[in-house]
Structures are given as C-alpha cells and as structure tokens.
XYZ file of C-alpha atoms in Angstrom:
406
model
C 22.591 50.631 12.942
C 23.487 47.744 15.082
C 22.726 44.012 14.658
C 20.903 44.301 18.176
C 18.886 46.881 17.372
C 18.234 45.592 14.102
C 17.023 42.721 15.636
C 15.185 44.664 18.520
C 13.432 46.815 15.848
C 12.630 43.622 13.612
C 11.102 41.606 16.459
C 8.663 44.177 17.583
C 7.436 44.488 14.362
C 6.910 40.692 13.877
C 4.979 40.671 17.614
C 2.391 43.347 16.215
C 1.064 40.770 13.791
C 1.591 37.275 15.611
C -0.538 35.304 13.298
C 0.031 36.756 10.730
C 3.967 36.096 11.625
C 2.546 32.518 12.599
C 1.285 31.404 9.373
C 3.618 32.908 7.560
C 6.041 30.096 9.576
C 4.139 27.465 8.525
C 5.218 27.014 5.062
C 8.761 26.811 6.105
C 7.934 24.400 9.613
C 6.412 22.061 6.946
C 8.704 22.146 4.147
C 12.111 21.535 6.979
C 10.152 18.752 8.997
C 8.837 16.895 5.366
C 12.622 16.768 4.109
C 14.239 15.864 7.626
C 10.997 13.387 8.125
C 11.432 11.535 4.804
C 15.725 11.617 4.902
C 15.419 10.591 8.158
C 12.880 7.472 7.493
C 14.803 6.656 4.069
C 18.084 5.947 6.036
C 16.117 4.034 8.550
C 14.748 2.145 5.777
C 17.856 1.279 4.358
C 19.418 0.495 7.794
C 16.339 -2.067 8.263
C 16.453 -3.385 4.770
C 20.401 -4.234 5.250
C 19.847 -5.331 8.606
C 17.026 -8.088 7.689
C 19.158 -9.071 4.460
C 22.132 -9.252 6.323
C 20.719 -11.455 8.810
C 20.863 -14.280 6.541
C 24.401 -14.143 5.715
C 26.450 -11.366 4.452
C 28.490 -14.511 2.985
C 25.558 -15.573 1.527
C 25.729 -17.155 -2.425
C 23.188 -18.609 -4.420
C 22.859 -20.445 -7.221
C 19.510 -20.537 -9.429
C 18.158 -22.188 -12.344
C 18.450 -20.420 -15.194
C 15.066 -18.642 -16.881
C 13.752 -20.335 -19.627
C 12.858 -18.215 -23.180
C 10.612 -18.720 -25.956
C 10.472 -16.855 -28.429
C 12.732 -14.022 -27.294
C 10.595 -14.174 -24.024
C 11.094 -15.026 -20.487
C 8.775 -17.456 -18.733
C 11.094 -17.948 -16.101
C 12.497 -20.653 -14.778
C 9.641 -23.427 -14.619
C 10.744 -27.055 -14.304
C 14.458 -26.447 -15.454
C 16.490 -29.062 -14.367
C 20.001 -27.867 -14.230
C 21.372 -28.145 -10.813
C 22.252 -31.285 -8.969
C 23.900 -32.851 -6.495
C 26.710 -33.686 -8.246
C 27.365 -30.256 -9.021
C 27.588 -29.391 -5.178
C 29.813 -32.079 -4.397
C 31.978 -30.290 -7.100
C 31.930 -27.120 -4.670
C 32.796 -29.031 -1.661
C 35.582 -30.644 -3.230
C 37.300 -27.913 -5.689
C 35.905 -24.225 -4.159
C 38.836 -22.743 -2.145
C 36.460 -19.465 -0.854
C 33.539 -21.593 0.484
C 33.291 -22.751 4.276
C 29.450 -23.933 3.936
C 27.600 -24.987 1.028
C 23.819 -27.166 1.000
C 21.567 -28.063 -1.995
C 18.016 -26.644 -1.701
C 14.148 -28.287 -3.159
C 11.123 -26.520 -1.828
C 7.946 -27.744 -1.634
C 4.007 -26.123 -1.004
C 1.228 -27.808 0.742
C -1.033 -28.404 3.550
C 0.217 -29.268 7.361
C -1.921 -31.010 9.134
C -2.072 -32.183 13.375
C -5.235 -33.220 14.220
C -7.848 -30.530 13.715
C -5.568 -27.407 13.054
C -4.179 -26.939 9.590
C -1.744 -24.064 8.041
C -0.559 -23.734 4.347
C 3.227 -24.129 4.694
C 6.152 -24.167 2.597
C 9.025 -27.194 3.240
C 12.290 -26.830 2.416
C 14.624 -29.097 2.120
C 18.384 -29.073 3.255
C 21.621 -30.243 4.194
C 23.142 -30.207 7.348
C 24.986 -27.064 6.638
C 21.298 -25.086 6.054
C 20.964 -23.434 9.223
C 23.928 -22.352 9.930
C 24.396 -20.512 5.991
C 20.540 -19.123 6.771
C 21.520 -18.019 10.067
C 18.864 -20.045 11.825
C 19.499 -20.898 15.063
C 17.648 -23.638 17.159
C 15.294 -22.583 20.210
C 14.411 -26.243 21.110
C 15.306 -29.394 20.138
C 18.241 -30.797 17.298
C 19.285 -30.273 13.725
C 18.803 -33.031 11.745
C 21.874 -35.521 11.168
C 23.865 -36.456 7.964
C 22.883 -40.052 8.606
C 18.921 -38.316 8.371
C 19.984 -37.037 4.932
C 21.513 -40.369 3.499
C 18.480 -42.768 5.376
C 15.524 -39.842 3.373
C 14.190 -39.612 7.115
C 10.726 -38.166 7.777
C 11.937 -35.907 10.078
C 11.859 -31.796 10.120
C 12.529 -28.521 12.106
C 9.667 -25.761 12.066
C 9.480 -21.937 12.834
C 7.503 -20.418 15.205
C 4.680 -19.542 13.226
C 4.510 -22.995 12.146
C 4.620 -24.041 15.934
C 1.989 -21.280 16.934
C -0.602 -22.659 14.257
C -0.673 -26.198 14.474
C 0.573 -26.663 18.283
C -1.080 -23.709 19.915
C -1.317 -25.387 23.094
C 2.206 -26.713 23.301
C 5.310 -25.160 24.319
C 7.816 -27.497 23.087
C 6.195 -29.417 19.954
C 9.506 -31.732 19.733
C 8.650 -35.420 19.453
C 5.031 -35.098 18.363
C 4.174 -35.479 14.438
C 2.527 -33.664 11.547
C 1.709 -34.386 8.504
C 2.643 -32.539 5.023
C 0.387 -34.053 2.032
C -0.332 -36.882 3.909
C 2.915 -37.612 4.524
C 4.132 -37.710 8.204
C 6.844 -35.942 9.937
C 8.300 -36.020 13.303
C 9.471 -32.859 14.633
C 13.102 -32.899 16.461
C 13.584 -29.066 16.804
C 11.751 -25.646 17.087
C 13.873 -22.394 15.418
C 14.180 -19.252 17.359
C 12.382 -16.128 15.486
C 13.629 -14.042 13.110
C 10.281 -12.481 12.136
C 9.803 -10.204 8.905
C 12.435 -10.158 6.306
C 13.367 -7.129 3.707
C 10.334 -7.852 1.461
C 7.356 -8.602 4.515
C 7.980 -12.574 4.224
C 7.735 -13.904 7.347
C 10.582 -16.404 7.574
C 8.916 -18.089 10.668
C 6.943 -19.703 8.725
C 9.243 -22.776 7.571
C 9.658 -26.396 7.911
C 12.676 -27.781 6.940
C 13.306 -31.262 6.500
C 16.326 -33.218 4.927
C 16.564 -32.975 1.159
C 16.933 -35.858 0.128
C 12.971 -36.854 1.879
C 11.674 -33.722 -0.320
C 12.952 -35.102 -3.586
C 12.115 -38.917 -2.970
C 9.167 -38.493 -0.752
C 7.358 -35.182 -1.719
C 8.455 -34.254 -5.254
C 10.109 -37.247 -6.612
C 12.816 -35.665 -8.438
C 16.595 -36.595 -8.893
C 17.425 -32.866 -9.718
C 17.534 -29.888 -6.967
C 16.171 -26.245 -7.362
C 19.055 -23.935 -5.779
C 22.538 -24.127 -4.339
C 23.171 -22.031 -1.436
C 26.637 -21.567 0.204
C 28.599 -19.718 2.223
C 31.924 -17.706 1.423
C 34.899 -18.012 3.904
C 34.259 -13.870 4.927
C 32.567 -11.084 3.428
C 35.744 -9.838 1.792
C 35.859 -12.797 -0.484
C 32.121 -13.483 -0.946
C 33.075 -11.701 -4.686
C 35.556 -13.760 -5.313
C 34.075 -16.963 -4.396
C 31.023 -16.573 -6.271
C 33.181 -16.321 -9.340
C 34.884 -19.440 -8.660
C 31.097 -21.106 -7.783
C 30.221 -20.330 -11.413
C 33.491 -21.257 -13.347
C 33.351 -24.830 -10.943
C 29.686 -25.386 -12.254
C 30.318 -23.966 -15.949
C 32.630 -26.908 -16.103
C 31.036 -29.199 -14.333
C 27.999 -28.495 -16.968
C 31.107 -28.288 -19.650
C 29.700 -25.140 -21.098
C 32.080 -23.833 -23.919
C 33.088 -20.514 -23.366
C 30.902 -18.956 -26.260
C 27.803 -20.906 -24.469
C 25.779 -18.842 -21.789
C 25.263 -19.721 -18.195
C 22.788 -22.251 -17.583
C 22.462 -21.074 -14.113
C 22.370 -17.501 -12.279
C 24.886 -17.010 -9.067
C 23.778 -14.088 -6.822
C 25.068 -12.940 -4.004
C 23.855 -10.973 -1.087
C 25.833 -7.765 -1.634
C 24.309 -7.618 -5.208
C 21.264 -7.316 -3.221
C 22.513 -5.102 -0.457
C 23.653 -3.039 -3.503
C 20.451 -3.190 -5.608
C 18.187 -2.194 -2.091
C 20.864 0.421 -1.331
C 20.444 2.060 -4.909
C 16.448 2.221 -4.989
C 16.498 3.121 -1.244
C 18.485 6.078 -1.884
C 17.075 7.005 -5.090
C 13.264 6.969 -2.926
C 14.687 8.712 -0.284
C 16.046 11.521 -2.595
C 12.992 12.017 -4.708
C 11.025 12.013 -1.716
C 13.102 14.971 -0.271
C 12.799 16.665 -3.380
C 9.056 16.548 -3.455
C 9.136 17.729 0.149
C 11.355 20.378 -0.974
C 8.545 21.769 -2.681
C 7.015 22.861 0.617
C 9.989 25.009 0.868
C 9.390 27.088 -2.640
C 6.085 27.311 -1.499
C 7.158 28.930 1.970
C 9.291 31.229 0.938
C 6.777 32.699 -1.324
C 5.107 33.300 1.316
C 7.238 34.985 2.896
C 7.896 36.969 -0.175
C 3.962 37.810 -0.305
C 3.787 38.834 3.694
C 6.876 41.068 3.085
C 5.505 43.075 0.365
C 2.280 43.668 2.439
C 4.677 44.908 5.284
C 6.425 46.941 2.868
C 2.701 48.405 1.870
C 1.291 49.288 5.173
C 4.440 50.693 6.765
C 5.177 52.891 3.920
C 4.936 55.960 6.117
C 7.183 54.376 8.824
C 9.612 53.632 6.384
C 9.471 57.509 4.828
C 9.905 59.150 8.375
C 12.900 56.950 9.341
C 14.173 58.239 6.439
C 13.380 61.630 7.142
C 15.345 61.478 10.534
C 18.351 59.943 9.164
C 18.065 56.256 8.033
C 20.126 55.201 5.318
C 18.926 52.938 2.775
C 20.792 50.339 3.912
C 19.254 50.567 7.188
C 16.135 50.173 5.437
C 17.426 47.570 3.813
C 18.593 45.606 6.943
C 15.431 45.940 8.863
C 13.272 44.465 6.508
C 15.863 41.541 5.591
C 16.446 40.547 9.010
C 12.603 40.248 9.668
C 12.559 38.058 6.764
C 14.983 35.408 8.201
C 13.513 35.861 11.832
C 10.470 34.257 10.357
C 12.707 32.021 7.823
C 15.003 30.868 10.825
C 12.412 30.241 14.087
C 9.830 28.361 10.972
C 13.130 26.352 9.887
C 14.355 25.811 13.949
C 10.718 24.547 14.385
C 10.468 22.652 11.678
C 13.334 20.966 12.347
C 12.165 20.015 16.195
C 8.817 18.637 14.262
C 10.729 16.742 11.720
C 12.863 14.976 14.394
C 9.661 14.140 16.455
C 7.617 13.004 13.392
C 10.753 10.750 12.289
C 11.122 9.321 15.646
C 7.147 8.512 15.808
C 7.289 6.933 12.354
C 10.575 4.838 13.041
C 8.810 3.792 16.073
C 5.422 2.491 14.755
C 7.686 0.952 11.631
C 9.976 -0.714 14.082
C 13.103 1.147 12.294
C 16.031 2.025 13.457
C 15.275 5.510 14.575
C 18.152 7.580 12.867
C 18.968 11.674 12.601
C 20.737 12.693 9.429
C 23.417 15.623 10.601
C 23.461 16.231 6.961
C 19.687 16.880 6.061
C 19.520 18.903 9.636
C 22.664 21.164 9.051
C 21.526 21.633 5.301
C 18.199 22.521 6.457
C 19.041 25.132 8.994
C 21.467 26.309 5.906
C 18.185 26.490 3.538
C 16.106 28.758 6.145
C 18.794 31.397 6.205
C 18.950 31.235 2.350
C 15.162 31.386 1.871
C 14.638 33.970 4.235
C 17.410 36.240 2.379
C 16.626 35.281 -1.104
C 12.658 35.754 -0.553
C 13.018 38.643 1.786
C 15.429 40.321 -0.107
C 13.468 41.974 -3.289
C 10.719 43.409 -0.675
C 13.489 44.840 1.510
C 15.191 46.486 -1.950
C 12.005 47.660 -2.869
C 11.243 49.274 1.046
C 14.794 51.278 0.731
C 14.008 52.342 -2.387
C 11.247 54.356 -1.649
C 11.310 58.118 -1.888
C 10.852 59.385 1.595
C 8.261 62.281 0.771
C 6.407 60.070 -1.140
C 6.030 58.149 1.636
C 5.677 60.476 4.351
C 2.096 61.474 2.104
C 1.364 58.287 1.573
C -1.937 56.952 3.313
C-alpha cells in the first residue's frame, strides 16, 4: 500500500470522529505552544535584561565597600569607610585600561518645590558621571569641574523627578528645589531611560556634584563607590584587574590580606542574568514539556479505542489481502496525522501567544528556530512512539477472530 492511500485511508477515518480527533489534538497544541511560548519569552527576557544592563555601559566597573562580618556573619556593608578620593585620583593617574572614572555618595530624602513633594534619591558625581551611566541631557547643562571644586548647590534631575515636582513646566532649568531643606538650582533635565533590569526606574534621580553631597548633605570625607569606565569592552576584564591591584596598594594590603573592597563589572552581571535566565527558561520548557507526555497518552488512549471498535474492519482487510504491515501503517500514520496537525497548530498558537506576551511585556518579540524545528521534530516522535504499540497490537490481531467479533 501506498503512502497516498495510506494517508487517504487514515484521514477518512480521523473525519468520522472530528471531536473526538479534536480533543485528542489538544494535548499536543498545548504542550508545542507552552514550550515555544516560554523559550520564546525566556530569550526575550534575556535580550531585555542585557539590553537595560547594557545601557549603562558595557565598559562599566565598579568599585564597592567591602561587607562587614561579625561573628562569621555578614551585615553588609554599613558605614564602611574604605574608599576615597584619593584612591580615584590613583586610577586617573596610574590605570592604563580606563578612559572615564567618577567617585559616587548617595543620599535619601524629601524634595520639596512649593506644595508638591517626591521621596528622591541624590547622587552625587563627577563630571565624568553621565557619560560612564550613559545619561544623556534633554535640556539644559552638566555641571562643571569648577561646580565640583566650589561644593555648588546645583543638580540635574530625571524625568520622573521633573514630572512630580514641576508638573506644569516643560523645561524646569533655572528654577530651585529643595532636598532636606537644603536648596538646589536645577541647570539640566536627563532624557529617559525608563525601567532598568530589576523594575528601578532610573528616572527618578537627581544628581548633584559630589563634593555638595559629602559637605552639604552627609558630611563625610569618605565616598561610597567608584565607578569607571574601561577603554572598550574587550578590556573591561583586564582593567578591572588593574582597578583592584591600583587600590590594593593604594590601601597597602599585603598579599595574604583580603580585599577591603569588591570590583564588579557589568559582564559579571550580564553573565550572572544570562545563567539564571537560561536556567528559568529551561526548567520552564521542561515543565511545559509535561503537556507533551500528557498528549501523547492521549493519543495512546484514543488509538486503542480505535483499535477496539474497528476490530471487524481490521479482520476483513485482512481477509481480502492486507498484510500486517499494512495494518500496521494505517493505524501509525493516523497517529502522527493527529500528532503532526496538534504539533503544526500548536506551534501557530505558541508563536501568537509569544508575540502577545512580548508585546504587553514590552520585550523584544523573538522566535527560537531551535525550539520550533525541535518541536515539529517531537510531534512526529510522539505520534510514532504513542501510536505505535496500538498499531502493533491492530496487526496483530487474528483475522477470524475479528471478523466474529461484535
């Protein structure tokens, strides 16, 4: 027998019992469109999470305090005072890999113009700060180097900043607000850059020159981070090596002393987002894989009925000739008819469902070949591997046995 008319003969058979045929389908339409729905969304995850990371600086290195312990415990960092200026003067002057580098002291309170108020955060920088952040200014001017020296009261603020306390002004620039009581006049507005990686909304900022955070907010002589730049991408490694040996020295740590200080760079965290994003995305796609077992037992389960009530058909198609491999045949290649249009639609759901999701995320909206190739690969192999046990047992069967049987 042909491969037409096996299909011919399989086909009619499957239209007799449409829903039957149907919801046998929908195990294996929503096992494919789960895995191609969460493989799918996982890459777009990543993609985002990379994206929004990489937006503030692929070249991007840091430099922390180091955690406190007590007692074999850590209770993090607190009011360590490590890092200071003198030890970023030592990168400007000795680092060979960095093009940018700017100390950073935050600060928390309440801005204030006239009757509107927002809980802000105010960081303070160097010149250098925007352009190692990859801020870029919508309105207005960075602040100056003469700024820094002079401690002027002077800061840049992001748009939800802007939005809250200046919601009927366009361009805030020249007017004044006040952090803890302490005024500030307001030379530029930054452009947007919305949510980052972890759902921080880095609009809402107000930086100001260092050196006016540590005398006029905090009142400190240390700072809390370092951040600079690497040269390119390739080197980022590399420089953040030579970042820690420069401040290991300039701390003169002995070489059997641990760092009091933690470098990080943002590849570590590209690397760190990549592995948990991948391991999600696989577990996820195993768990949806479930859906799969599940269909094909199904398909198992309808088969064996079929088997059942066309015992007689199978006996006098014996009777006139049919081989048990033609028996075989039939009953496999109904099996991955259902397997392969469930999988085909499942797939076209999976895509759509993926694409909706991306879309209401705001994710890249991206089809893994992979996951769809592999899927369309499973179908066949579920619908052979399921279908094939009922199909051994309907060629099996003695044909006057089933010619009586009712």
């Amino acid at each position: 027998m042909n491969f037409y008319n096996l299909f011919k003969i399989a086909y009619t058979a499957l239209l007799r019992n449409k829903t039957r045929a149907l919801l046998t389908m929908l195990g294996i339409i929503i096992g494919i469109s789960s895995v191609i729905a969460m493989v799918s969304l996982g890459q777009s995850s990543s993609v985002s999470i990379n994206e929004q990371i990489s937006s503030m600086g692929t070249n991007l290195i840091m430099v922390m305090r180091a955690s406190q312990r007590q007692g074999g415990v850590n209770i993090g960092s607190g009011n360590v005072q490590t890092l200071t200026e003198q030890d970023v003067s030592a990168i400007r002057q000795k680092s060979n890999y960095i093009s940018m580098v700017t100390p950073v002291v935050n600060a928390g309170g309440q801005l204030v113009v006239g009757s509107n108020n927002w809980p802000g955060s105010l960081q303070g920088g160097d010149v250098d700060y925007l352009a190692i952040r990859k801020y870029e200014i919508a309105s207005g001017n960075m602040f100056s180097e003469q700024d820094v020296r002079n401690s002027a009261k002077v800061c840049i603020i992001g748009e939800t900043v802007r939005q809250n306390l200046f919601p009927d002004e366009a361009n805030p620039v020249g007017q004044s607000i006040r952090f803890n009581k302490i005024p500030f006049r307001v030379i530029g507005v930054l452009e947007s850059k919305g949510q980052n990686s972890m759902g921080q909304d880095q609009d809402d900022i107000v930086i100001a020159p260092y050196t006016t955070v540590q005398k006029r907010i905090l009142a400190i002589t240390y700072i809390h981070m370092i951040m600079a730049s690497a040269e390119s991408e390739d080197v980022a490694t590399t420089a953040a090596d030579e970042v820690r040996n420069i401040i290991r020295t300039q701390h003169k740590l002995k070489e059997n002393q641990e760092d009091d200080f933690q470098v990080r760079t943002q590849q570590e965290i590209l690397q760190t987002m990549g592995s948990i994003s991948g391991f999600l995305t696989v577990l996820l796609a195993a768990i949806a894989s479930i859906s799969l077992v599940v269909g094909g037992i199904g398909i198992m389960n309808i088969m064996y009925v079929t088997v059942t009530e066309r015992t007689k058909e199978i006996g006098l198609r014996m009777a006139i000739g049919a081989h048990n491999r033609d028996i075989l045949l039939q009953f496999l290649t109904e099996s991955m008819i259902l397997s392969l249009v469930g999988g085909i639609i499942g797939i076209i759901f999976g895509l759509v469902l993926s694409y909706v999701a991306s879309f209401l995320l705001k994710w890249p909206y991206i089809v893994s070949a992979s996951a769809v190739g592999i899927s369309f690969l499973v179908c066949a192999a579920t619908g052979i591997f399921f279908g094939w046990y009922p199909a051994k047992r309907a060629a099996s069967l003695d044909p006057i046995n089933a010619l009586r049987y009712e």
